[in-house]
Coordinates of C-alpha atoms in Angstrom, one line a residue:
Chain A
M1 CA 47.1 -25.7 -17.0
K2 CA 45.1 -25.6 -14.0
I3 CA 44.7 -28.0 -11.3
L4 CA 42.0 -28.6 -8.8
I5 CA 41.6 -31.2 -6.3
V6 CA 38.9 -32.2 -3.5
A7 CA 40.4 -33.4 -0.3
E8 CA 39.7 -36.1 1.9
H9 CA 38.6 -35.2 5.7
D10 CA 36.5 -35.3 7.8
N11 CA 36.2 -32.9 8.9
K12 CA 37.9 -32.2 11.9
D13 CA 41.6 -34.5 9.8
L14 CA 42.8 -33.5 6.2
K15 CA 43.4 -37.3 5.5
P16 CA 47.5 -37.9 4.2
S17 CA 46.1 -39.2 1.2
T18 CA 45.3 -35.5 0.2
L19 CA 49.1 -34.9 0.6
S20 CA 50.3 -36.8 -1.5
C21 CA 47.6 -36.7 -4.2
I22 CA 49.1 -32.6 -4.0
T23 CA 53.3 -34.0 -4.5
A24 CA 51.4 -35.7 -7.8
A25 CA 50.0 -32.0 -9.1
K26 CA 52.7 -30.8 -8.2
Q27 CA 54.7 -33.7 -12.0
I28 CA 51.8 -31.5 -14.0
D29 CA 51.9 -28.0 -12.7
T30 CA 52.7 -25.7 -10.3
N31 CA 48.9 -23.5 -11.0
I32 CA 47.4 -25.9 -7.8
E33 CA 44.2 -25.1 -6.0
L34 CA 42.1 -27.0 -3.0
L35 CA 38.9 -27.8 -2.6
I36 CA 37.5 -28.2 0.4
L37 CA 34.0 -28.8 1.3
G38 CA 32.9 -29.8 4.9
F39 CA 30.8 -28.3 7.5
N40 CA 32.4 -27.4 11.1
C41 CA 35.5 -28.4 9.7
D42 CA 37.4 -25.4 10.5
A43 CA 40.6 -27.8 11.6
V44 CA 40.7 -28.5 8.5
I45 CA 41.0 -25.3 6.5
Q46 CA 43.5 -24.3 9.6
N47 CA 45.6 -26.9 8.8
A48 CA 45.6 -27.7 4.7
S49 CA 46.1 -24.2 4.8
K50 CA 49.9 -24.8 5.6
I51 CA 51.5 -26.7 2.7
S52 CA 53.4 -26.3 0.5
G53 CA 53.5 -25.7 -3.3
L54 CA 48.9 -24.9 -2.9
K55 CA 48.4 -21.7 -5.2
K56 CA 44.4 -21.2 -2.8
I57 CA 41.9 -22.8 -0.7
K58 CA 38.7 -23.1 -1.7
F59 CA 36.1 -24.1 0.9
I60 CA 32.6 -24.4 0.9
N61 CA 30.8 -24.8 4.9
N62 CA 27.1 -26.4 4.7
E63 CA 25.4 -28.6 6.7
D64 CA 24.6 -30.6 3.3
F65 CA 28.6 -31.5 3.7
K66 CA 29.0 -33.2 6.7
H67 CA 28.5 -36.8 6.4
Q68 CA 30.3 -36.2 2.3
I69 CA 27.3 -37.6 0.6
A70 CA 28.7 -37.8 -2.7
E71 CA 25.2 -36.4 -4.3
D72 CA 25.6 -33.6 -2.2
L73 CA 28.7 -33.0 -3.1
T74 CA 28.9 -33.6 -6.6
Q75 CA 26.8 -30.1 -8.4
P76 CA 29.0 -28.7 -5.9
I77 CA 32.3 -29.3 -7.1
M78 CA 30.8 -28.7 -10.9
N79 CA 30.2 -25.6 -11.2
I80 CA 33.1 -24.4 -9.8
V81 CA 35.6 -26.9 -12.3
K82 CA 32.7 -25.4 -14.8
D83 CA 33.6 -21.4 -13.7
A84 CA 37.0 -22.0 -13.5
K85 CA 37.6 -23.1 -16.1
Y86 CA 40.4 -26.6 -14.6
T87 CA 42.8 -28.1 -17.2
H88 CA 42.8 -31.3 -13.4
V89 CA 40.6 -32.0 -11.7
M90 CA 41.7 -34.7 -8.8
S91 CA 41.1 -37.0 -5.4
P92 CA 42.7 -39.3 -3.7
S93 CA 41.7 -42.6 -4.4
G94 CA 40.6 -44.2 -1.0
T95 CA 37.0 -44.8 -1.0
F96 CA 35.5 -41.2 -0.6
G97 CA 37.7 -40.2 -3.9
K98 CA 36.5 -43.9 -5.5
N99 CA 32.8 -43.1 -4.9
L100 CA 33.1 -39.6 -6.1
L101 CA 35.5 -38.9 -8.5
P102 CA 33.4 -41.2 -11.2
R103 CA 30.5 -39.0 -11.4
I104 CA 31.9 -35.0 -11.8
S105 CA 34.2 -37.4 -14.3
A106 CA 30.3 -38.5 -15.9
L107 CA 29.0 -35.4 -15.8
L108 CA 32.2 -34.0 -17.7
D109 CA 31.4 -36.1 -20.6
V110 CA 35.3 -36.6 -19.8
Q111 CA 36.5 -40.6 -19.0
Q112 CA 38.5 -40.8 -15.3
I113 CA 41.4 -42.8 -15.3
S114 CA 41.1 -44.4 -11.9
D115 CA 44.0 -44.4 -9.4
I116 CA 47.1 -43.2 -11.1
T117 CA 50.9 -44.4 -9.5
Q118 CA 52.8 -42.6 -12.0
V119 CA 52.1 -38.9 -13.5
I120 CA 54.2 -39.4 -17.0
D121 CA 53.4 -35.6 -18.6
H122 CA 50.2 -33.5 -17.9
E123 CA 47.9 -36.4 -20.1
T124 CA 50.0 -39.1 -19.6
F125 CA 49.8 -42.0 -16.5
E126 CA 49.8 -44.8 -15.2
R127 CA 48.2 -47.3 -13.5
P128 CA 47.9 -50.5 -12.6
I129 CA 45.1 -52.7 -14.0
Y130 CA 44.3 -57.1 -13.7
A131 CA 44.7 -56.4 -9.5
G132 CA 48.7 -54.7 -10.5
N133 CA 49.8 -57.7 -12.3
A134 CA 50.4 -55.3 -15.4
M135 CA 50.9 -51.7 -15.3
L136 CA 49.1 -49.4 -18.2
K137 CA 50.6 -46.6 -19.5
V138 CA 47.6 -44.7 -20.9
K139 CA 47.1 -41.1 -22.3
S140 CA 43.7 -39.7 -22.3
T141 CA 42.8 -36.7 -26.0
D142 CA 40.1 -35.2 -23.4
K143 CA 40.0 -31.8 -22.7
I144 CA 39.9 -32.3 -18.3
K145 CA 41.9 -34.8 -17.0
V146 CA 39.8 -36.4 -14.3
V147 CA 42.9 -38.3 -11.9
T148 CA 41.8 -40.4 -8.7
V149 CA 45.8 -40.9 -7.2
R150 CA 47.3 -43.2 -5.2
G151 CA 48.7 -41.8 -2.2
T152 CA 50.9 -44.7 -1.3
C153 CA 53.0 -44.0 -4.8
F154 CA 53.9 -41.1 -3.9
E155 CA 55.6 -38.1 -1.2
Q156 CA 52.8 -36.3 0.8
A157 CA 53.2 -32.1 0.7
L158 CA 55.2 -30.6 3.7
L159 CA 53.2 -28.0 5.6
D160 CA 55.7 -25.4 5.6
G161 CA 53.3 -22.9 3.1
N162 CA 51.0 -20.1 3.9
V163 CA 48.1 -20.5 1.2
D164 CA 45.4 -17.8 1.1
V165 CA 42.2 -19.2 1.9
E166 CA 38.2 -18.2 0.0
E167 CA 35.3 -18.5 1.3
I168 CA 32.4 -20.2 -1.5
K169 CA 29.0 -19.5 -1.4
F170 CA 26.5 -22.4 -1.4
T171 CA 23.3 -23.4 -1.4
T172 CA 22.4 -26.7 -1.7
N173 CA 18.8 -28.3 -3.2
N174 CA 20.8 -31.0 -1.0
S175 CA 19.5 -35.1 -2.9
E176 CA 16.6 -36.1 -0.8
K177 CA 17.0 -39.1 -3.1
V178 CA 20.0 -40.8 -0.2
K179 CA 19.7 -40.1 4.0
F180 CA 22.7 -40.6 5.8
L181 CA 21.9 -43.3 8.7
K182 CA 25.4 -44.1 10.2
H183 CA 28.9 -44.6 10.9
E184 CA 30.7 -47.7 12.4
L185 CA 34.4 -46.1 12.4
S186 CA 36.7 -48.4 14.0
E187 CA 38.1 -47.2 16.7
S188 CA 42.2 -47.0 17.7
D189 CA 44.9 -44.8 18.8
R190 CA 47.4 -47.3 16.1
P191 CA 48.4 -45.4 12.4
E192 CA 45.4 -45.2 9.4
L193 CA 47.5 -48.9 7.7
T194 CA 47.8 -47.0 4.4
S195 CA 50.0 -43.8 5.9
A196 CA 52.0 -46.7 8.8
K197 CA 55.6 -46.0 8.6
I198 CA 55.5 -49.6 9.8
V199 CA 52.6 -53.0 9.8
I200 CA 52.2 -56.0 11.1
S201 CA 49.7 -57.7 9.4
G202 CA 48.7 -61.5 10.4
G203 CA 47.3 -64.1 8.4
R204 CA 45.1 -67.8 8.6
G205 CA 47.9 -69.0 10.2
M206 CA 47.1 -66.6 13.5
Q207 CA 44.2 -69.1 14.4
N208 CA 41.9 -67.0 15.5
G209 CA 41.5 -64.0 16.9
D210 CA 43.0 -63.4 20.1
N211 CA 45.7 -64.3 19.3
F212 CA 46.0 -61.0 17.5
K213 CA 46.9 -59.3 20.3
L214 CA 50.5 -60.3 20.1
L215 CA 51.0 -58.4 17.2
E216 CA 49.6 -56.3 18.7
G217 CA 51.2 -56.1 21.1
I218 CA 54.7 -55.8 18.6
A219 CA 53.1 -53.1 17.0
D220 CA 52.1 -50.7 20.2
K221 CA 56.0 -50.7 20.7
L222 CA 57.4 -49.4 16.9
G223 CA 54.1 -46.8 16.2
A224 CA 52.8 -49.4 13.5
A225 CA 49.0 -50.0 12.2
V226 CA 48.0 -53.7 12.5
G227 CA 46.6 -55.6 9.2
A228 CA 45.4 -58.5 7.6
S229 CA 44.9 -60.9 5.3
R230 CA 41.7 -61.4 3.4
A231 CA 42.2 -65.3 4.3
A232 CA 41.9 -63.8 7.6
V233 CA 38.8 -61.3 7.5
D234 CA 37.3 -64.4 5.7
A235 CA 37.8 -66.5 8.5
G236 CA 36.0 -62.7 10.7
F237 CA 39.2 -63.4 13.1
V238 CA 39.1 -59.7 12.2
P239 CA 37.3 -56.7 11.4
N240 CA 37.0 -56.2 7.6
D241 CA 38.6 -53.4 7.2
W242 CA 42.3 -54.4 8.1
Q243 CA 42.6 -55.9 4.9
V244 CA 45.1 -55.5 3.6
G245 CA 45.7 -56.6 -0.6
Q246 CA 44.9 -55.4 -4.0
T247 CA 40.7 -55.9 -2.5
G248 CA 41.5 -54.7 0.7
K249 CA 44.2 -52.0 1.4
I250 CA 47.1 -51.4 -0.1
V251 CA 49.4 -50.6 1.8
A252 CA 53.9 -49.1 0.7
P253 CA 55.5 -48.5 4.5
D254 CA 58.7 -48.4 5.5
L255 CA 58.4 -52.3 6.9
Y256 CA 55.7 -54.8 6.4
I257 CA 55.2 -57.6 8.9
A258 CA 53.7 -60.8 7.4
V259 CA 52.8 -62.9 9.8
G260 CA 51.6 -66.1 9.6
I261 CA 50.9 -65.2 5.3
S262 CA 50.9 -67.1 3.1
G263 CA 51.7 -64.8 -0.2
A264 CA 48.9 -65.3 -2.1
I265 CA 49.3 -62.6 -5.7
Q266 CA 45.9 -61.1 -4.0
H267 CA 48.0 -59.9 -1.1
I268 CA 51.2 -59.5 -2.9
A269 CA 49.5 -56.7 -5.2
G270 CA 48.1 -54.8 -2.0
I271 CA 52.2 -55.1 -0.5
K272 CA 55.2 -54.9 -3.1
D273 CA 55.5 -51.1 -2.8
S274 CA 57.0 -52.1 0.3
K275 CA 60.2 -51.0 1.4
F276 CA 61.1 -53.9 3.0
I277 CA 59.1 -57.0 3.8
V278 CA 59.7 -59.0 6.5
A279 CA 58.1 -62.5 6.4
I280 CA 57.4 -65.0 9.3
N281 CA 56.2 -68.0 8.6
K282 CA 56.6 -72.1 9.4
D283 CA 56.0 -73.1 5.6
E284 CA 59.5 -72.8 4.3
E285 CA 57.2 -73.0 1.0
A286 CA 55.4 -70.7 1.2
P287 CA 54.9 -68.3 -1.6
I288 CA 55.4 -65.4 0.0
F289 CA 59.2 -65.9 1.0
N290 CA 60.4 -64.5 -2.5
F291 CA 58.9 -62.0 -2.3
S292 CA 60.4 -60.7 1.2
D293 CA 63.6 -59.5 1.6
Y294 CA 63.8 -61.5 4.9
G295 CA 61.8 -64.8 6.3
L296 CA 62.0 -66.4 9.0
V297 CA 60.2 -70.1 9.0
G298 CA 59.4 -70.5 12.8
D299 CA 56.3 -71.6 15.5
L300 CA 55.0 -67.5 14.8
F301 CA 54.2 -68.6 18.6
E302 CA 57.3 -68.3 20.3
V303 CA 58.6 -65.9 17.1
L304 CA 55.7 -63.0 18.3
P305 CA 57.0 -63.2 22.5
K306 CA 60.8 -63.0 21.0
L307 CA 60.3 -60.3 19.0
E308 CA 58.4 -58.5 21.1
E309 CA 60.8 -58.6 24.0
K310 CA 63.2 -57.4 21.9
L311 CA 62.3 -54.9 20.7
Chain B
M1 CA 10.7 -54.7 -8.4
K2 CA 12.4 -54.8 -11.4
I3 CA 16.6 -55.5 -11.1
L4 CA 18.6 -55.1 -14.0
V5 CA 22.1 -56.3 -13.2
C6 CA 25.5 -55.2 -15.1
V7 CA 27.7 -58.6 -15.8
K8 CA 31.3 -58.3 -17.3
R9 CA 33.1 -61.0 -18.9
V10 CA 36.9 -61.1 -17.7
I11 CA 39.5 -63.3 -18.1
D12 CA 39.3 -65.3 -14.8
Y13 CA 40.4 -64.8 -11.3
N14 CA 42.2 -68.0 -11.2
V15 CA 44.3 -67.4 -14.7
K16 CA 47.8 -65.8 -14.5
I17 CA 47.7 -62.3 -16.9
R18 CA 50.3 -62.3 -19.3
V19 CA 51.1 -58.9 -20.7
K20 CA 51.9 -59.4 -24.4
S21 CA 55.2 -59.3 -25.7
D22 CA 54.8 -55.8 -28.0
K23 CA 53.6 -54.3 -25.3
T24 CA 49.8 -53.5 -26.6
G25 CA 47.9 -55.8 -23.7
V26 CA 47.2 -58.5 -22.0
E27 CA 47.1 -61.9 -23.4
K28 CA 43.6 -62.5 -23.8
D29 CA 43.5 -66.2 -27.4
N30 CA 42.7 -69.0 -25.1
V31 CA 42.7 -67.5 -21.8
K32 CA 39.1 -68.8 -19.5
M33 CA 36.7 -66.3 -19.9
S34 CA 34.1 -65.4 -16.8
M35 CA 32.2 -63.1 -15.0
N36 CA 33.3 -61.0 -13.1
P37 CA 33.8 -61.7 -9.8
F38 CA 31.7 -59.0 -8.1
D39 CA 28.8 -59.3 -11.0
E40 CA 28.5 -62.4 -9.4
I41 CA 27.8 -61.1 -6.5
A42 CA 25.8 -59.1 -7.7
V43 CA 23.6 -61.5 -9.1
E44 CA 23.5 -63.3 -6.2
E45 CA 21.7 -60.4 -4.5
A46 CA 19.2 -59.5 -7.0
V47 CA 18.0 -63.6 -7.2
K48 CA 17.6 -63.4 -2.8
M49 CA 16.0 -60.8 -3.7
K50 CA 13.0 -62.4 -5.7
E51 CA 12.9 -65.6 -3.2
N52 CA 12.5 -63.1 -0.5
E53 CA 9.3 -61.1 -2.6
I54 CA 11.3 -58.1 -2.5
A55 CA 11.9 -58.4 -6.0
K56 CA 9.8 -59.9 -9.8
E57 CA 11.9 -59.9 -12.5
I58 CA 15.5 -60.0 -12.9
V59 CA 17.4 -58.8 -15.8
V60 CA 20.9 -59.3 -16.9
V61 CA 22.6 -57.7 -19.2
S62 CA 26.4 -57.4 -21.2
I63 CA 27.6 -55.3 -23.0
G64 CA 31.0 -57.4 -25.7
T65 CA 31.4 -59.6 -28.1
E66 CA 28.7 -62.8 -29.4
A67 CA 30.8 -64.7 -26.1
C68 CA 29.0 -62.3 -23.6
K69 CA 26.1 -64.4 -24.0
E70 CA 27.8 -67.2 -22.0
T71 CA 28.5 -65.4 -18.6
I72 CA 24.5 -63.6 -19.7
R73 CA 23.7 -67.7 -18.9
S74 CA 25.2 -68.0 -15.8
G75 CA 23.2 -65.0 -14.6
L76 CA 20.5 -67.2 -16.3
A77 CA 21.5 -70.4 -14.9
M78 CA 21.9 -68.5 -11.6
G79 CA 18.7 -67.5 -11.1
A80 CA 17.4 -64.1 -13.2
D81 CA 14.9 -64.4 -15.4
R82 CA 15.5 -63.1 -19.5
G83 CA 19.1 -61.2 -21.0
I84 CA 20.0 -58.4 -23.3
H85 CA 23.1 -58.7 -25.1
I86 CA 24.3 -55.6 -26.1
N87 CA 27.0 -56.2 -29.1
S88 CA 30.1 -54.8 -30.2
D89 CA 33.5 -56.0 -30.6
E90 CA 34.8 -52.9 -29.1
D91 CA 37.0 -53.0 -25.5
L92 CA 34.5 -49.7 -24.3
E93 CA 35.7 -47.6 -21.5
P94 CA 33.6 -46.9 -19.0
L95 CA 31.8 -43.9 -19.1
N96 CA 30.5 -45.2 -23.0
I97 CA 29.5 -48.4 -20.7
S98 CA 27.6 -46.0 -18.6
K99 CA 25.9 -44.3 -22.1
I100 CA 24.8 -47.6 -23.2
L101 CA 23.7 -48.9 -20.3
M102 CA 21.5 -45.5 -19.6
K103 CA 19.6 -46.8 -23.2
I104 CA 19.4 -49.8 -21.3
V105 CA 17.9 -47.5 -17.8
E106 CA 15.3 -46.1 -19.7
N107 CA 13.7 -48.7 -21.4
E108 CA 13.8 -51.5 -18.6
K109 CA 13.5 -48.9 -15.9
P110 CA 14.8 -50.4 -13.3
D111 CA 13.4 -49.9 -9.8
I112 CA 17.3 -51.9 -8.1
V113 CA 20.8 -51.8 -10.8
L114 CA 22.4 -54.3 -9.2
M115 CA 26.9 -54.5 -10.4
G116 CA 30.3 -55.4 -8.9
K117 CA 31.8 -52.7 -8.0
Q118 CA 34.7 -52.8 -9.9
A119 CA 36.1 -55.4 -12.8
I120 CA 39.0 -57.3 -12.3
D121 CA 40.6 -57.0 -15.3
D122 CA 41.0 -52.6 -15.8
D123 CA 39.7 -52.2 -11.8
S124 CA 38.2 -49.1 -12.8
N125 CA 36.1 -48.8 -10.4
Q126 CA 33.9 -46.2 -12.6
T127 CA 30.6 -47.9 -14.5
G128 CA 28.4 -47.9 -11.3
Q129 CA 28.7 -43.9 -10.1
M130 CA 29.7 -42.7 -13.7
L131 CA 25.4 -44.3 -14.7
A132 CA 24.2 -43.4 -11.2
A133 CA 25.9 -39.8 -11.9
L134 CA 23.5 -39.4 -15.5
S135 CA 20.0 -41.1 -14.6
G136 CA 20.1 -39.2 -11.7
F137 CA 19.7 -42.9 -9.5
S138 CA 20.3 -42.8 -6.0
Q139 CA 24.2 -44.6 -5.2
A140 CA 25.5 -46.5 -3.2
T141 CA 29.1 -47.8 -4.4
F142 CA 30.9 -50.8 -1.6
A143 CA 27.5 -52.4 -0.1
S144 CA 28.2 -54.8 2.1
K145 CA 24.8 -55.7 3.0
V146 CA 21.0 -54.9 1.9
E147 CA 18.5 -54.6 3.5
K148 CA 14.2 -53.0 2.3
V149 CA 12.9 -51.5 4.5
D150 CA 9.3 -49.9 3.9
S151 CA 9.9 -48.3 0.4
F152 CA 13.6 -47.3 0.8
L153 CA 17.1 -49.3 1.0
N154 CA 19.5 -48.7 3.1
V155 CA 22.7 -50.1 2.2
T156 CA 25.2 -50.6 4.4
R157 CA 28.4 -49.6 2.8
E158 CA 32.4 -50.7 3.3
I159 CA 35.2 -46.9 3.4
D160 CA 38.2 -46.5 4.3
G161 CA 38.1 -47.1 8.7
G162 CA 34.5 -48.4 8.5
L163 CA 30.7 -48.6 8.6
E164 CA 28.6 -46.6 6.4
T165 CA 25.0 -46.6 6.2
L166 CA 22.9 -45.3 3.7
K167 CA 19.2 -44.8 2.6
L168 CA 18.6 -45.1 -0.7
S169 CA 15.1 -44.4 -2.5
L170 CA 13.9 -45.8 -5.0
P171 CA 15.4 -46.1 -8.2
C172 CA 19.6 -46.8 -7.0
I173 CA 22.0 -48.1 -8.4
I174 CA 23.7 -50.4 -5.6
T175 CA 28.2 -51.4 -6.2
T176 CA 28.6 -54.9 -5.0
D177 CA 31.4 -55.4 -2.9
L178 CA 33.3 -59.0 -1.2
R179 CA 31.0 -59.5 1.3
L180 CA 28.3 -58.7 0.8
N181 CA 27.2 -62.5 -0.3
E182 CA 28.4 -65.9 -1.0
P183 CA 27.6 -66.6 -4.8
R184 CA 25.5 -69.7 -5.4
Y185 CA 27.1 -72.8 -7.5
A186 CA 24.0 -72.9 -10.2
S187 CA 22.8 -76.6 -9.8
L188 CA 22.6 -78.9 -13.4
P189 CA 18.7 -78.3 -13.6
N190 CA 18.8 -75.0 -13.4
I191 CA 21.6 -74.7 -16.3
M192 CA 19.2 -76.8 -18.7
K193 CA 16.7 -74.4 -17.7
A194 CA 18.3 -71.4 -18.7
R195 CA 18.9 -72.2 -22.0
Q196 CA 15.3 -71.1 -22.6
K197 CA 15.0 -68.3 -21.0
K198 CA 15.4 -66.1 -23.9
I199 CA 18.7 -62.8 -24.7
D200 CA 17.4 -60.0 -27.1
S201 CA 20.4 -59.4 -29.0
I202 CA 21.1 -55.5 -29.4
D203 CA 23.9 -54.4 -31.8
V204 CA 26.0 -50.8 -30.5
S205 CA 25.1 -48.8 -33.3
T206 CA 22.1 -48.9 -33.0
L207 CA 22.0 -47.1 -30.5
G208 CA 22.6 -43.6 -32.0
L209 CA 25.7 -42.5 -29.4
D210 CA 29.2 -41.5 -30.0
L211 CA 31.8 -44.1 -28.4
S212 CA 34.6 -42.6 -29.2
P213 CA 37.2 -44.2 -26.8
R214 CA 38.8 -41.0 -25.4
L215 CA 42.0 -42.4 -23.5
S216 CA 44.7 -44.5 -26.0
V217 CA 46.9 -47.2 -24.5
I218 CA 51.1 -46.5 -25.2
E219 CA 52.1 -49.2 -23.4
V220 CA 51.4 -52.3 -20.4
N221 CA 53.5 -53.3 -18.7
D222 CA 54.9 -56.4 -16.5
P223 CA 55.2 -55.0 -13.1
P224 CA 58.3 -54.1 -11.3
E225 CA 59.1 -57.7 -9.6
R226 CA 60.3 -57.7 -6.0
K227 CA 63.4 -60.2 -6.1
A228 CA 63.7 -62.5 -2.7
G229 CA 65.3 -61.5 -0.2
I230 CA 67.4 -64.0 2.7
M231 CA 66.2 -65.8 5.0
V232 CA 67.2 -65.2 8.3
K233 CA 67.6 -68.2 11.0
D234 CA 66.5 -66.4 14.5
I235 CA 65.1 -63.6 16.3
D236 CA 68.1 -61.8 17.2
E237 CA 70.0 -62.4 13.3
L238 CA 66.1 -60.5 11.6
M239 CA 66.4 -57.4 14.6
E240 CA 70.6 -56.9 13.4
K241 CA 69.3 -56.3 9.9
L242 CA 66.4 -54.3 10.2
T243 CA 68.6 -51.4 12.7
N244 CA 71.8 -52.2 10.8
E245 CA 71.4 -54.0 7.3
A246 CA 68.2 -52.2 6.5
K247 CA 68.0 -49.4 8.8
V248 CA 64.0 -50.0 10.1
I249 CA 63.5 -49.6 13.2

C-alpha cells in the first residue's frame, strides 16, 4: 500500500489537522508520503520535514498555488497519483479538503469517504451521518481509496523525525476560469478552535456581542479559544467562523465550557468528543446539562467575573 | 441565463433519527421527508436571481423515488419554472449522482448550477465538487454571498478562519452554505400554481450509466452516549473539580 496525504497549509504554517491526518494514515500503512502544493512555502516544508513516520515529502512550488484554488491543485495531484500508484489519497476534512478531494475522487472514478472518525482497516472506515446522530461503518471496493479525516478524532503526529524532501516540477496551465479576489480572515492571537486544548463558547444567553468580552478575558487566562453557538452567530453577536456545532466547527478539546448555551442537538454534535464539558446556564432544565460533566446553574453575568478572578 | 438547481429529498431536519435494530441503516418508514435545507437555500438564491432579472429560467432536478416529485413541487412553489425527475429506487452514492447530473447538464446547458453544500442525511459534501470536476465548470463551494459583476459571478465562500471571495466565469457550480439567504415560505397561490408546472420524468436506466455502488455498509450504530455528570453549587466547587478531579486546568 502507498498513501498520499495532501497537506493543508497557508504557505506559512502547516495546519495541525494535517498532523492528525497522518496519524489516521499510519493506522492503514507505514508507507506514507506528504504532498505540499504551495508558493514560497519553505517554512511549511521545513516544519513538515520533522514529522515522524513519513517516508517522503513531495512539493511543488508554483505561484498558481498561492491561494489554494481547487481548480489549480487538481491537475498536479492527478498527475502524481497516476504516476506513483497510490492506494490511498487522504486530506483533513476542513474546508480545504472538502473543497478539493471530491474533485480528485470524481476524476479517479472512485467514491470518496468523507470525514472519517475511525480507521477499521485499509478499506473500512467509520464516519458520522445525520449530523452525528448515527455512525456508519463502510467498506470501499474501489482500487484507490479517497478519504478525508476528521482531525479532532486522531492525535497529532509528532515532530521528531527527519524526512526526505523531493521537489517536483510542474508547469501549470492555471485555470483562467476562477480568479482569487480577496480573503477576510479573522485575526486573533488565540489558538484555533479545532486545535485548542480548552474552548469556551457563548450562546444566546450572552445577549449581545459586547458581553463576549466576559468570555475572552477567561479565554486569555486559560489560553483557550472562543466559540459560539449557532443561535449566537445567527443573532449577529459574533462572526460565523466562531460557530461550534455540526454546521460549524467540530471541536474535541480537553475542556469545553458552554456558557448560556441551551444545548441544541446541532451544538452537541459538534462538542461531544470533548474530554470534559462544563455547562453554565441559568435554566436548570437546559438540555446541555444532560451532556455535561459539571453543570452550574447560575446567572452568567455573576458567574463569569468570579471565574475569571479565580484563574 | 438558465439556472439548474439540484435538490435532494431527505428526512426532515426536525425528525429524531432512529437507528434500525438490525443496524442496516436508519428508520425511514412513516418519517416526515423534506427538501434538504441547504438545497432550499439554493432554490431561494435562484429565485432571487430570477427576480433580479439575472436569470430567465430555473429548472429543479431531483433523483430518487416517485416521491421526489413532491420535493420538486416545493421548489416550483418557491418560484422555479419546471422540474426534472430522475426515477431511481436505489440509494445512489454522490459519484453516481454527479454522473447523472452530468447528463442533465449536457442536455440542459445551464449557465449556473446551484445545490446545497451537503445533504443532511449522509453529510458527504461531495456532489457539487464532483460535478464541477466532471463538467469543467468553475467551482465555488460553501457560498455565503453571490454577486453578478459584468459577465462574472463574485462568490464569497465560508472557509476555515474566515471568508474568501472568488471571481467565477460561467458556466459555474455553486454550493450553498447556511448564511447565503433565508428561504421563503411558498404562498398558497404559488403552491396552487406549482401544480400546473411541468415535471419531466426520466428513468435512470435510460441514461446508459454504470451506477453500481462502490461502498458497502457494514453497519450503522448509535453514537456513543455521553452521560450526564454532576451539578456543582458554585464556582469554588467547579474550580476544585476541574483542578483536582478532571485535572484540565
